[in-house]
mmCIF file with all atom_site columns, C-alpha atoms in Angstrom:
data_model
loop_
_atom_site.group_PDB
_atom_site.id
_atom_site.type_symbol
_atom_site.label_atom_id
_atom_site.label_alt_id
_atom_site.label_comp_id
_atom_site.label_asym_id
_atom_site.label_entity_id
_atom_site.label_seq_id
_atom_site.pdbx_PDB_ins_code
_atom_site.Cartn_x
_atom_site.Cartn_y
_atom_site.Cartn_z
_atom_site.occupancy
_atom_site.B_iso_or_equiv
_atom_site.pdbx_formal_charge
_atom_site.auth_seq_id
_atom_site.auth_comp_id
_atom_site.auth_asym_id
_atom_site.auth_atom_id
_atom_site.pdbx_PDB_model_num
ATOM 1   C CA . LYS X 1 1   ? 132.066 101.779 153.134 1.00 0.00 ? 1356 LYS X CA 1
ATOM 2   C CA . LEU X 1 2   ? 134.183 102.503 150.089 1.00 0.00 ? 1357 LEU X CA 1
ATOM 3   C CA . VAL X 1 3   ? 134.146 106.259 150.661 1.00 0.00 ? 1358 VAL X CA 1
ATOM 4   C CA . ARG X 1 4   ? 135.003 105.969 154.372 1.00 0.00 ? 1359 ARG X CA 1
ATOM 5   C CA . SER X 1 5   ? 137.829 103.481 153.934 1.00 0.00 ? 1360 SER X CA 1
ATOM 6   C CA . ARG X 1 6   ? 141.379 104.788 153.857 1.00 0.00 ? 1361 ARG X CA 1
ATOM 7   C CA . ARG X 1 7   ? 142.439 102.430 151.092 1.00 0.00 ? 1362 ARG X CA 1
ATOM 8   C CA . GLU X 1 8   ? 142.872 103.528 147.524 1.00 0.00 ? 1363 GLU X CA 1
ATOM 9   C CA . ALA X 1 9   ? 140.350 102.412 144.951 1.00 0.00 ? 1364 ALA X CA 1
ATOM 10  C CA . ASP X 1 10  ? 140.514 102.425 141.198 1.00 0.00 ? 1365 ASP X CA 1
ATOM 11  C CA . VAL X 1 11  ? 137.389 103.560 139.409 1.00 0.00 ? 1366 VAL X CA 1
ATOM 12  C CA . TYR X 1 12  ? 136.792 102.619 135.793 1.00 0.00 ? 1367 TYR X CA 1
ATOM 13  C CA . LEU X 1 13  ? 134.070 104.304 133.780 1.00 0.00 ? 1368 LEU X CA 1
ATOM 14  C CA . ILE X 1 14  ? 132.566 102.246 131.019 1.00 0.00 ? 1369 ILE X CA 1
ATOM 15  C CA . GLU X 1 15  ? 130.788 104.426 128.515 1.00 0.00 ? 1370 GLU X CA 1
ATOM 16  C CA . PRO X 1 16  ? 128.373 102.801 126.074 1.00 0.00 ? 1371 PRO X CA 1
ATOM 17  C CA . LYS X 1 17  ? 128.520 103.889 122.459 1.00 0.00 ? 1372 LYS X CA 1
ATOM 18  C CA . ILE X 1 18  ? 125.480 106.028 121.735 1.00 0.00 ? 1373 ILE X CA 1
ATOM 19  C CA . ASP X 1 19  ? 123.792 105.992 118.368 1.00 0.00 ? 1374 ASP X CA 1
ATOM 20  C CA . GLU X 1 20  ? 123.553 109.727 117.686 1.00 0.00 ? 1375 GLU X CA 1
ATOM 21  C CA . LYS X 1 21  ? 120.531 109.366 115.439 1.00 0.00 ? 1376 LYS X CA 1
ATOM 22  C CA . GLU X 1 22  ? 118.355 107.541 117.968 1.00 0.00 ? 1377 GLU X CA 1
ATOM 23  C CA . GLY X 1 23  ? 120.030 108.422 121.278 1.00 0.00 ? 1378 GLY X CA 1
ATOM 24  C CA . ILE X 1 24  ? 120.162 104.819 122.492 1.00 0.00 ? 1379 ILE X CA 1
ATOM 25  C CA . PRO X 1 25  ? 123.146 102.594 123.242 1.00 0.00 ? 1380 PRO X CA 1
ATOM 26  C CA . SER X 1 26  ? 124.204 100.631 120.202 1.00 0.00 ? 1381 SER X CA 1
ATOM 27  C CA . LYS X 1 27  ? 125.061 96.947  120.211 1.00 0.00 ? 1382 LYS X CA 1
ATOM 28  C CA . LYS X 1 28  ? 127.879 95.838  117.940 1.00 0.00 ? 1383 LYS X CA 1
ATOM 29  C CA . THR X 1 29  ? 126.591 92.273  117.774 1.00 0.00 ? 1384 THR X CA 1
ATOM 30  C CA . ALA X 1 30  ? 123.043 93.157  116.721 1.00 0.00 ? 1385 ALA X CA 1
ATOM 31  C CA . PRO X 1 31  ? 122.220 92.756  113.024 1.00 0.00 ? 1386 PRO X CA 1
ATOM 32  C CA . PRO X 1 32  ? 121.166 95.897  111.200 1.00 0.00 ? 1387 PRO X CA 1
ATOM 33  C CA . LYS X 1 33  ? 117.462 96.652  111.637 1.00 0.00 ? 1388 LYS X CA 1
ATOM 34  C CA . THR X 1 34  ? 117.045 97.615  107.996 1.00 0.00 ? 1389 THR X CA 1
ATOM 35  C CA . ALA X 1 35  ? 118.068 94.193  106.690 1.00 0.00 ? 1390 ALA X CA 1
ATOM 36  C CA . PHE X 1 36  ? 115.738 92.848  104.016 1.00 0.00 ? 1391 PHE X CA 1
ATOM 37  C CA . ARG X 1 37  ? 114.105 89.671  105.284 1.00 0.00 ? 1392 ARG X CA 1
ATOM 38  C CA . VAL X 1 38  ? 111.882 87.789  102.859 1.00 0.00 ? 1393 VAL X CA 1
ATOM 39  C CA . ALA X 1 39  ? 110.300 85.883  105.747 1.00 0.00 ? 1394 ALA X CA 1
ATOM 40  C CA . HIS X 1 40  ? 108.957 89.134  107.225 1.00 0.00 ? 1395 HIS X CA 1
ATOM 41  C CA . TYR X 1 41  ? 107.258 89.981  103.948 1.00 0.00 ? 1396 TYR X CA 1
ATOM 42  C CA . GLY X 1 42  ? 105.834 86.463  103.732 1.00 0.00 ? 1397 GLY X CA 1
ATOM 43  C CA . MET X 1 43  ? 104.518 86.586  107.283 1.00 0.00 ? 1398 MET X CA 1
ATOM 44  C CA . SER X 1 44  ? 103.040 90.033  106.617 1.00 0.00 ? 1399 SER X CA 1
ATOM 45  C CA . LEU X 1 45  ? 101.287 88.602  103.586 1.00 0.00 ? 1400 LEU X CA 1
ATOM 46  C CA . LEU X 1 46  ? 99.625  86.027  105.853 1.00 0.00 ? 1401 LEU X CA 1
ATOM 47  C CA . LEU X 1 47  ? 98.004  88.857  107.814 1.00 0.00 ? 1402 LEU X CA 1
ATOM 48  C CA . LEU X 1 48  ? 95.788  89.770  104.849 1.00 0.00 ? 1403 LEU X CA 1
ATOM 49  C CA . PRO X 1 49  ? 93.528  86.685  104.328 1.00 0.00 ? 1404 PRO X CA 1
ATOM 50  C CA . PRO X 1 50  ? 91.618  87.080  107.619 1.00 0.00 ? 1405 PRO X CA 1
ATOM 51  C CA . VAL X 1 51  ? 90.976  90.750  106.815 1.00 0.00 ? 1406 VAL X CA 1
ATOM 52  C CA . ILE X 1 52  ? 89.851  89.838  103.286 1.00 0.00 ? 1407 ILE X CA 1
ATOM 53  C CA . LEU X 1 53  ? 87.415  87.288  104.728 1.00 0.00 ? 1408 LEU X CA 1
ATOM 54  C CA . ILE X 1 54  ? 85.979  89.945  107.033 1.00 0.00 ? 1409 ILE X CA 1
ATOM 55  C CA . GLY X 1 55  ? 85.686  92.204  103.977 1.00 0.00 ? 1410 GLY X CA 1
ATOM 56  C CA . PHE X 1 56  ? 83.703  89.559  102.101 1.00 0.00 ? 1411 PHE X CA 1
ATOM 57  C CA . LEU X 1 57  ? 81.485  89.170  105.136 1.00 0.00 ? 1412 LEU X CA 1
ATOM 58  C CA . PHE X 1 58  ? 80.812  92.921  105.223 1.00 0.00 ? 1413 PHE X CA 1
ATOM 59  C CA . TYR X 1 59  ? 80.320  93.259  101.466 1.00 0.00 ? 1414 TYR X CA 1
ATOM 60  C CA . TYR X 1 60  ? 78.201  90.220  100.638 1.00 0.00 ? 1415 TYR X CA 1
ATOM 61  C CA . LEU X 1 61  ? 76.430  89.243  103.848 1.00 0.00 ? 1416 LEU X CA 1
ATOM 62  C CA . LEU X 1 62  ? 75.946  92.540  105.660 1.00 0.00 ? 1417 LEU X CA 1
ATOM 63  C CA . ASN X 1 63  ? 75.771  94.720  102.523 1.00 0.00 ? 1418 ASN X CA 1
ATOM 64  C CA . ILE X 1 64  ? 78.286  97.202  103.971 1.00 0.00 ? 1419 ILE X CA 1
ATOM 65  C CA . ARG X 1 65  ? 80.129  98.841  101.079 1.00 0.00 ? 1420 ARG X CA 1
ATOM 66  C CA . ASN X 1 66  ? 82.623  101.181 102.735 1.00 0.00 ? 1421 ASN X CA 1
ATOM 67  C CA . PHE X 1 67  ? 84.901  99.255  105.097 1.00 0.00 ? 1422 PHE X CA 1
ATOM 68  C CA . SER X 1 68  ? 88.425  99.858  103.799 1.00 0.00 ? 1423 SER X CA 1
ATOM 69  C CA . ILE X 1 69  ? 89.563  100.869 107.281 1.00 0.00 ? 1424 ILE X CA 1
ATOM 70  C CA . ILE X 1 70  ? 89.592  97.235  108.457 1.00 0.00 ? 1425 ILE X CA 1
ATOM 71  C CA . PHE X 1 71  ? 92.675  96.680  106.294 1.00 0.00 ? 1426 PHE X CA 1
ATOM 72  C CA . ILE X 1 72  ? 94.536  98.971  108.722 1.00 0.00 ? 1427 ILE X CA 1
ATOM 73  C CA . ILE X 1 73  ? 94.564  96.020  111.150 1.00 0.00 ? 1428 ILE X CA 1
ATOM 74  C CA . ALA X 1 74  ? 96.929  94.071  108.889 1.00 0.00 ? 1429 ALA X CA 1
ATOM 75  C CA . VAL X 1 75  ? 99.096  97.151  108.309 1.00 0.00 ? 1430 VAL X CA 1
ATOM 76  C CA . MET X 1 76  ? 99.419  97.849  112.046 1.00 0.00 ? 1431 MET X CA 1
ATOM 77  C CA . ALA X 1 77  ? 100.223 94.226  112.846 1.00 0.00 ? 1432 ALA X CA 1
ATOM 78  C CA . SER X 1 78  ? 102.829 94.128  110.090 1.00 0.00 ? 1433 SER X CA 1
ATOM 79  C CA . ALA X 1 79  ? 104.448 97.365  111.256 1.00 0.00 ? 1434 ALA X CA 1
ATOM 80  C CA . PHE X 1 80  ? 104.524 96.243  114.878 1.00 0.00 ? 1435 PHE X CA 1
ATOM 81  C CA . LEU X 1 81  ? 105.844 92.763  114.166 1.00 0.00 ? 1436 LEU X CA 1
ATOM 82  C CA . TYR X 1 82  ? 108.101 93.275  111.146 1.00 0.00 ? 1437 TYR X CA 1
ATOM 83  C CA . GLY X 1 83  ? 108.803 96.969  110.573 1.00 0.00 ? 1438 GLY X CA 1
ATOM 84  C CA . LYS X 1 84  ? 108.459 99.613  107.888 1.00 0.00 ? 1439 LYS X CA 1
ATOM 85  C CA . GLY X 1 85  ? 109.134 97.663  104.671 1.00 0.00 ? 1440 GLY X CA 1
ATOM 86  C CA . PRO X 1 86  ? 106.626 94.870  105.297 1.00 0.00 ? 1441 PRO X CA 1
ATOM 87  C CA . SER X 1 87  ? 103.985 97.365  106.483 1.00 0.00 ? 1442 SER X CA 1
ATOM 88  C CA . LEU X 1 88  ? 104.361 99.391  103.265 1.00 0.00 ? 1443 LEU X CA 1
ATOM 89  C CA . PHE X 1 89  ? 104.085 96.136  101.320 1.00 0.00 ? 1444 PHE X CA 1
ATOM 90  C CA . VAL X 1 90  ? 100.861 95.247  103.152 1.00 0.00 ? 1445 VAL X CA 1
ATOM 91  C CA . SER X 1 91  ? 99.534  98.800  102.663 1.00 0.00 ? 1446 SER X CA 1
ATOM 92  C CA . LEU X 1 92  ? 100.008 98.609  98.917  1.00 0.00 ? 1447 LEU X CA 1
ATOM 93  C CA . LEU X 1 93  ? 98.521  95.111  98.714  1.00 0.00 ? 1448 LEU X CA 1
ATOM 94  C CA . SER X 1 94  ? 95.567  96.214  100.847 1.00 0.00 ? 1449 SER X CA 1
ATOM 95  C CA . VAL X 1 95  ? 94.764  99.035  98.433  1.00 0.00 ? 1450 VAL X CA 1
ATOM 96  C CA . LEU X 1 96  ? 95.022  96.700  95.440  1.00 0.00 ? 1451 LEU X CA 1
ATOM 97  C CA . ILE X 1 97  ? 92.942  93.958  97.082  1.00 0.00 ? 1452 ILE X CA 1
ATOM 98  C CA . TYR X 1 98  ? 90.267  96.414  98.207  1.00 0.00 ? 1453 TYR X CA 1
ATOM 99  C CA . ASP X 1 99  ? 90.145  97.899  94.719  1.00 0.00 ? 1454 ASP X CA 1
ATOM 100 C CA . PHE X 1 100 ? 89.998  94.506  93.005  1.00 0.00 ? 1455 PHE X CA 1
ATOM 101 C CA . PHE X 1 101 ? 87.367  92.826  95.192  1.00 0.00 ? 1456 PHE X CA 1
ATOM 102 C CA . PHE X 1 102 ? 85.238  95.635  96.613  1.00 0.00 ? 1457 PHE X CA 1
ATOM 103 C CA . VAL X 1 103 ? 85.325  98.723  94.343  1.00 0.00 ? 1458 VAL X CA 1
ATOM 104 C CA . PRO X 1 104 ? 83.015  98.803  91.293  1.00 0.00 ? 1459 PRO X CA 1
ATOM 105 C CA . PRO X 1 105 ? 83.618  97.540  88.659  1.00 0.00 ? 1460 PRO X CA 1
ATOM 106 C CA . LEU X 1 106 ? 84.508  94.418  90.616  1.00 0.00 ? 1461 LEU X CA 1
ATOM 107 C CA . HIS X 1 107 ? 87.424  92.119  89.709  1.00 0.00 ? 1462 HIS X CA 1
ATOM 108 C CA . THR X 1 108 ? 89.309  94.796  87.799  1.00 0.00 ? 1463 THR X CA 1
ATOM 109 C CA . PHE X 1 109 ? 91.771  97.465  88.803  1.00 0.00 ? 1464 PHE X CA 1
ATOM 110 C CA . ARG X 1 110 ? 89.705  100.123 87.037  1.00 0.00 ? 1465 ARG X CA 1
ATOM 111 C CA . VAL X 1 111 ? 87.781  102.548 89.213  1.00 0.00 ? 1466 VAL X CA 1
ATOM 112 C CA . ALA X 1 112 ? 84.422  103.781 87.933  1.00 0.00 ? 1467 ALA X CA 1
ATOM 113 C CA . SER X 1 113 ? 83.984  106.705 90.275  1.00 0.00 ? 1468 SER X CA 1
ATOM 114 C CA . PRO X 1 114 ? 86.544  109.400 91.157  1.00 0.00 ? 1469 PRO X CA 1
ATOM 115 C CA . GLU X 1 115 ? 85.440  109.252 94.798  1.00 0.00 ? 1470 GLU X CA 1
ATOM 116 C CA . TYR X 1 116 ? 86.895  105.734 95.056  1.00 0.00 ? 1471 TYR X CA 1
ATOM 117 C CA . ILE X 1 117 ? 90.238  106.961 93.722  1.00 0.00 ? 1472 ILE X CA 1
ATOM 118 C CA . ILE X 1 118 ? 90.308  109.611 96.457  1.00 0.00 ? 1473 ILE X CA 1
ATOM 119 C CA . GLU X 1 119 ? 89.283  106.993 99.021  1.00 0.00 ? 1474 GLU X CA 1
ATOM 120 C CA . LEU X 1 120 ? 92.061  104.621 97.921  1.00 0.00 ? 1475 LEU X CA 1
ATOM 121 C CA . LEU X 1 121 ? 94.676  107.382 98.036  1.00 0.00 ? 1476 LEU X CA 1
ATOM 122 C CA . ILE X 1 122 ? 93.523  108.472 101.492 1.00 0.00 ? 1477 ILE X CA 1
ATOM 123 C CA . PHE X 1 123 ? 93.537  104.863 102.638 1.00 0.00 ? 1478 PHE X CA 1
ATOM 124 C CA . PHE X 1 124 ? 97.111  104.362 101.445 1.00 0.00 ? 1479 PHE X CA 1
ATOM 125 C CA . ALA X 1 125 ? 98.264  107.580 103.149 1.00 0.00 ? 1480 ALA X CA 1
ATOM 126 C CA . THR X 1 126 ? 96.479  106.565 106.359 1.00 0.00 ? 1481 THR X CA 1
ATOM 127 C CA . ALA X 1 127 ? 97.869  103.043 106.237 1.00 0.00 ? 1482 ALA X CA 1
ATOM 128 C CA . PHE X 1 128 ? 101.373 104.402 105.710 1.00 0.00 ? 1483 PHE X CA 1
ATOM 129 C CA . THR X 1 129 ? 101.011 106.856 108.614 1.00 0.00 ? 1484 THR X CA 1
ATOM 130 C CA . VAL X 1 130 ? 99.552  104.291 111.007 1.00 0.00 ? 1485 VAL X CA 1
ATOM 131 C CA . GLY X 1 131 ? 102.247 101.798 110.034 1.00 0.00 ? 1486 GLY X CA 1
ATOM 132 C CA . GLU X 1 132 ? 104.956 104.371 110.663 1.00 0.00 ? 1487 GLU X CA 1
ATOM 133 C CA . ILE X 1 133 ? 103.492 105.363 114.051 1.00 0.00 ? 1488 ILE X CA 1
ATOM 134 C CA . THR X 1 134 ? 103.283 101.708 115.047 1.00 0.00 ? 1489 THR X CA 1
ATOM 135 C CA . ARG X 1 135 ? 106.891 101.134 113.981 1.00 0.00 ? 1490 ARG X CA 1
ATOM 136 C CA . LEU X 1 136 ? 108.025 104.164 116.002 1.00 0.00 ? 1491 LEU X CA 1
ATOM 137 C CA . PHE X 1 137 ? 106.099 102.866 119.017 1.00 0.00 ? 1492 PHE X CA 1
ATOM 138 C CA . ARG X 1 138 ? 107.915 99.546  118.733 1.00 0.00 ? 1493 ARG X CA 1
ATOM 139 C CA . GLN X 1 139 ? 111.259 101.324 118.400 1.00 0.00 ? 1494 GLN X CA 1
ATOM 140 C CA . GLN X 1 140 ? 110.576 103.480 121.474 1.00 0.00 ? 1495 GLN X CA 1
ATOM 141 C CA . LYS X 1 141 ? 109.521 100.413 123.430 1.00 0.00 ? 1496 LYS X CA 1
ATOM 142 C CA . GLU X 1 142 ? 112.855 98.741  122.609 1.00 0.00 ? 1497 GLU X CA 1
ATOM 143 C CA . ALA X 1 143 ? 114.798 101.891 123.561 1.00 0.00 ? 1498 ALA X CA 1
ATOM 144 C CA . LEU X 1 144 ? 112.933 102.025 126.865 1.00 0.00 ? 1499 LEU X CA 1
ATOM 145 C CA . ARG X 1 145 ? 113.696 98.360  127.527 1.00 0.00 ? 1500 ARG X CA 1
ATOM 146 C CA . MET X 1 146 ? 117.393 98.995  126.906 1.00 0.00 ? 1501 MET X CA 1
ATOM 147 C CA . ARG X 1 147 ? 117.395 102.045 129.189 1.00 0.00 ? 1502 ARG X CA 1
ATOM 148 C CA . LEU X 1 148 ? 115.705 100.026 131.932 1.00 0.00 ? 1503 LEU X CA 1
ATOM 149 C CA . GLU X 1 149 ? 118.317 97.310  131.530 1.00 0.00 ? 1504 GLU X CA 1
ATOM 150 C CA . ASN X 1 150 ? 121.087 99.930  131.865 1.00 0.00 ? 1505 ASN X CA 1
ATOM 151 C CA . ILE X 1 151 ? 119.454 101.409 134.970 1.00 0.00 ? 1506 ILE X CA 1
ATOM 152 C CA . ARG X 1 152 ? 119.224 97.969  136.581 1.00 0.00 ? 1507 ARG X CA 1
ATOM 153 C CA . THR X 1 153 ? 122.881 97.319  135.820 1.00 0.00 ? 1508 THR X CA 1
ATOM 154 C CA . LEU X 1 154 ? 123.893 100.683 137.292 1.00 0.00 ? 1509 LEU X CA 1
ATOM 155 C CA . GLU X 1 155 ? 121.724 100.063 140.353 1.00 0.00 ? 1510 GLU X CA 1
ATOM 156 C CA . GLN X 1 156 ? 123.353 96.684  140.899 1.00 0.00 ? 1511 GLN X CA 1
ATOM 157 C CA . MET X 1 157 ? 126.843 98.152  140.469 1.00 0.00 ? 1512 MET X CA 1
ATOM 158 C CA . GLY X 1 158 ? 126.008 100.926 142.942 1.00 0.00 ? 1513 GLY X CA 1
ATOM 159 C CA . ARG X 1 159 ? 124.713 98.440  145.493 1.00 0.00 ? 1514 ARG X CA 1
ATOM 160 C CA . GLU X 1 160 ? 127.819 96.318  145.160 1.00 0.00 ? 1515 GLU X CA 1
ATOM 161 C CA . LEU X 1 161 ? 130.123 99.337  145.520 1.00 0.00 ? 1516 LEU X CA 1
ATOM 162 C CA . LEU X 1 162 ? 128.283 100.734 148.543 1.00 0.00 ? 1517 LEU X CA 1
ATOM 163 C CA . GLY X 1 163 ? 127.360 97.408  150.104 1.00 0.00 ? 1518 GLY X CA 1
ATOM 164 C CA . VAL X 1 164 ? 123.660 98.348  150.227 1.00 0.00 ? 1519 VAL X CA 1
ATOM 165 C CA . PRO X 1 165 ? 121.245 95.414  150.046 1.00 0.00 ? 1520 PRO X CA 1
ATOM 166 C CA . ALA X 1 166 ? 118.477 95.315  147.473 1.00 0.00 ? 1521 ALA X CA 1
ATOM 167 C CA . ILE X 1 167 ? 115.024 96.500  148.606 1.00 0.00 ? 1522 ILE X CA 1
ATOM 168 C CA . GLU X 1 168 ? 113.734 92.940  148.355 1.00 0.00 ? 1523 GLU X CA 1
ATOM 169 C CA . GLN X 1 169 ? 116.341 91.782  150.871 1.00 0.00 ? 1524 GLN X CA 1
ATOM 170 C CA . VAL X 1 170 ? 115.480 94.642  153.243 1.00 0.00 ? 1525 VAL X CA 1
ATOM 171 C CA . LEU X 1 171 ? 111.781 93.771  153.067 1.00 0.00 ? 1526 LEU X CA 1
ATOM 172 C CA . GLU X 1 172 ? 112.481 90.084  153.702 1.00 0.00 ? 1527 GLU X CA 1
ATOM 173 C CA . THR X 1 173 ? 114.680 90.934  156.685 1.00 0.00 ? 1528 THR X CA 1
ATOM 174 C CA . THR X 1 174 ? 112.086 93.259  158.268 1.00 0.00 ? 1529 THR X CA 1
ATOM 175 C CA . GLY X 1 175 ? 109.219 90.866  157.573 1.00 0.00 ? 1530 GLY X CA 1
ATOM 176 C CA . GLU X 1 176 ? 107.351 93.250  155.263 1.00 0.00 ? 1531 GLU X CA 1
ATOM 177 C CA . LYS X 1 177 ? 105.510 91.862  152.269 1.00 0.00 ? 1532 LYS X CA 1
ATOM 178 C CA . LYS X 1 178 ? 106.354 92.905  148.741 1.00 0.00 ? 1533 LYS X CA 1
ATOM 179 C CA . ILE X 1 179 ? 104.034 95.339  147.051 1.00 0.00 ? 1534 ILE X CA 1
#
């Protein structure tokens, strides 16, 4: 309708500011993502006791001695929920807790066998990597959500400019059921 009409129309382009580092529209009102929040570290700390209990179950009841990988659960949850800093905090605490409670000699931070030192270093590197991948997944999910929101806004603007009804309205008018 707009294209066929003989009247003049003003068109305004609104360009979002793009964060060059991440390639996603930036919001001026959003707080910085790298802000230090003590509550996030505290909540991340609360992710460890259930994993420690499972560790005690494995070590003392089931006599399983090598189970450090279960601590990755707390690291992943921390990275997904609270970000990089809290996940690194949980990674470091996981290594120290595993060393203190489950690596001989028990209840010390000394390690009797060099193989446990290698295991602890590998665990920390793995926990860091998994935490970082989880954080990136969360970041990509948020970028995708923002892109979808922009596409919906553009779709709505296009429909309003062209006078085209939404697909839901067309389906209701023709009597078709939604998929």
